[in-house]
Amino acid sequence: MTSILNKALCAGIAGALLCAVGIARAQTPAPCDTCQDLCRLMDQYQQRTKAIELWRQYSGNGGKNIPQDVKTGGELEDLFHQQFNDWLAQRRPAPNAAPDDLGSLPCRLKSRGGGGAVPQLVTNVKSCKIELPNGDELQGPARTAFEASVNCKKESDAVIAHEEVHQMHCMNAKRMDPVGAEAFMNTPWMTAESELDAYIKHREEIGKAIREIVSKRGCGWQPTTRQKADPESIPSLKQVQEMSKRAWQAAAALSDGGVTP
């Protein structure tokens, strides 16, 4: 039964989302700092890497790499999402693949299958405020609700860091040209530059989270000589796949074969 306090929260600015994920969970999103969280974080790292690759093809060179029929930032974002979704679709193993074939996925993804979307934020180029898709500014209950919907603090922090890059670009544009800033932010060229910087920051935060986990917990990672010498290294796709397979094999053994990978 919903308490009076919960009812009050549910009626507030971010009520619908708070109630959907549960008030208790909204207050304490998972920290995402265990070996079990490595899979989803590695999946996000891969996705951000692909996004960087796609946005990089349109950045720089004065916008000359942007297709001539793309006239707005929104149209370029649509093109990016089409390309990105095509990549997501081909990550899965083939239908007739062996049971332990993960395709290009890091491991078996329980929560979002083959890389479904993380709940997103938007930066309002009129106000330069970071908002939920419903228009609520990312503060107070709205931020609590967003973090709960992701339920992985490392991941939600990375998404917020991504939007803070857009926010910084927006504020810089307004300082230089208060009247034309909104139009400038919506040009294909600036959209490409801002998205590239934002995804680089996003990946950096996810990479940092992955390094913290394997540094503190090991997780069965056996780094190469090169990886040992590089403080910024993280497990490769193949290494994470091997770690995942060993984890599932161990789970099956402990349950006398009752766990189905």
PDB file of C-alpha atoms in Angstrom, residues 9 12-23 25-29 119-121 132-134 136-152 156 160:
ATOM      1  CA  LEU A   9       5.950  12.152  -4.149  1.00  0.00           C
ATOM      2  CA  GLY A  12       5.043  15.744  -7.704  1.00  0.00           C
ATOM      3  CA  ILE A  13       7.099  16.944 -10.619  1.00  0.00           C
ATOM      4  CA  ALA A  14       8.586  13.537 -11.440  1.00  0.00           C
ATOM      5  CA  GLY A  15       5.877  11.455  -9.853  1.00  0.00           C
ATOM      6  CA  ALA A  16       5.049   9.100 -12.679  1.00  0.00           C
ATOM      7  CA  LEU A  17       8.623   7.961 -13.107  1.00  0.00           C
ATOM      8  CA  LEU A  18       9.229   7.717  -9.372  1.00  0.00           C
ATOM      9  CA  CYS A  19       6.199   5.501  -8.892  1.00  0.00           C
ATOM     10  CA  ALA A  20       7.117   3.332 -11.852  1.00  0.00           C
ATOM     11  CA  VAL A  21      10.443   2.333 -10.350  1.00  0.00           C
ATOM     12  CA  GLY A  22       9.384   2.338  -6.700  1.00  0.00           C
ATOM     13  CA  ILE A  23      10.066   4.930  -4.045  1.00  0.00           C
ATOM     14  CA  ARG A  25      14.560   2.032  -5.180  1.00  0.00           C
ATOM     15  CA  ALA A  26      14.427   5.650  -6.309  1.00  0.00           C
ATOM     16  CA  GLN A  27      16.177   6.719  -3.122  1.00  0.00           C
ATOM     17  CA  THR A  28      18.974   4.169  -3.425  1.00  0.00           C
ATOM     18  CA  PRO A  29      19.979   3.320  -6.990  1.00  0.00           C
ATOM     19  CA  PRO A 119      16.926   6.308 -20.150  1.00  0.00           C
ATOM     20  CA  GLN A 120      18.003   9.593 -21.694  1.00  0.00           C
ATOM     21  CA  LEU A 121      18.250  13.267 -20.809  1.00  0.00           C
ATOM     22  CA  LEU A 132      14.102  14.758 -18.539  1.00  0.00           C
ATOM     23  CA  PRO A 133      12.253  14.109 -21.830  1.00  0.00           C
ATOM     24  CA  ASN A 134       9.031  15.328 -20.156  1.00  0.00           C
ATOM     25  CA  ASP A 136      11.366  18.437 -15.835  1.00  0.00           C
ATOM     26  CA  GLU A 137      14.714  19.980 -14.962  1.00  0.00           C
ATOM     27  CA  LEU A 138      17.276  17.506 -13.666  1.00  0.00           C
ATOM     28  CA  GLN A 139      17.241  18.464 -10.019  1.00  0.00           C
ATOM     29  CA  GLY A 140      15.619  17.286  -6.797  1.00  0.00           C
ATOM     30  CA  PRO A 141      12.912  14.635  -7.339  1.00  0.00           C
ATOM     31  CA  ALA A 142      13.492  14.622 -11.104  1.00  0.00           C
ATOM     32  CA  ARG A 143      17.146  13.691 -10.675  1.00  0.00           C
ATOM     33  CA  THR A 144      16.219  11.065  -8.087  1.00  0.00           C
ATOM     34  CA  ALA A 145      13.698   9.617 -10.516  1.00  0.00           C
ATOM     35  CA  PHE A 146      16.189   9.560 -13.371  1.00  0.00           C
ATOM     36  CA  GLU A 147      18.855   7.815 -11.311  1.00  0.00           C
ATOM     37  CA  ALA A 148      16.267   5.281 -10.182  1.00  0.00           C
ATOM     38  CA  SER A 149      15.167   4.572 -13.740  1.00  0.00           C
ATOM     39  CA  VAL A 150      18.761   3.715 -14.682  1.00  0.00           C
ATOM     40  CA  ASN A 151      19.426   1.986 -11.322  1.00  0.00           C
ATOM     41  CA  CYS A 152      23.184   2.041 -11.847  1.00  0.00           C
ATOM     42  CA  SER A 156      23.520   7.548 -14.659  1.00  0.00           C
ATOM     43  CA  ILE A 160      24.638  13.278 -16.753  1.00  0.00           C
TER      44      ILE A 160
END
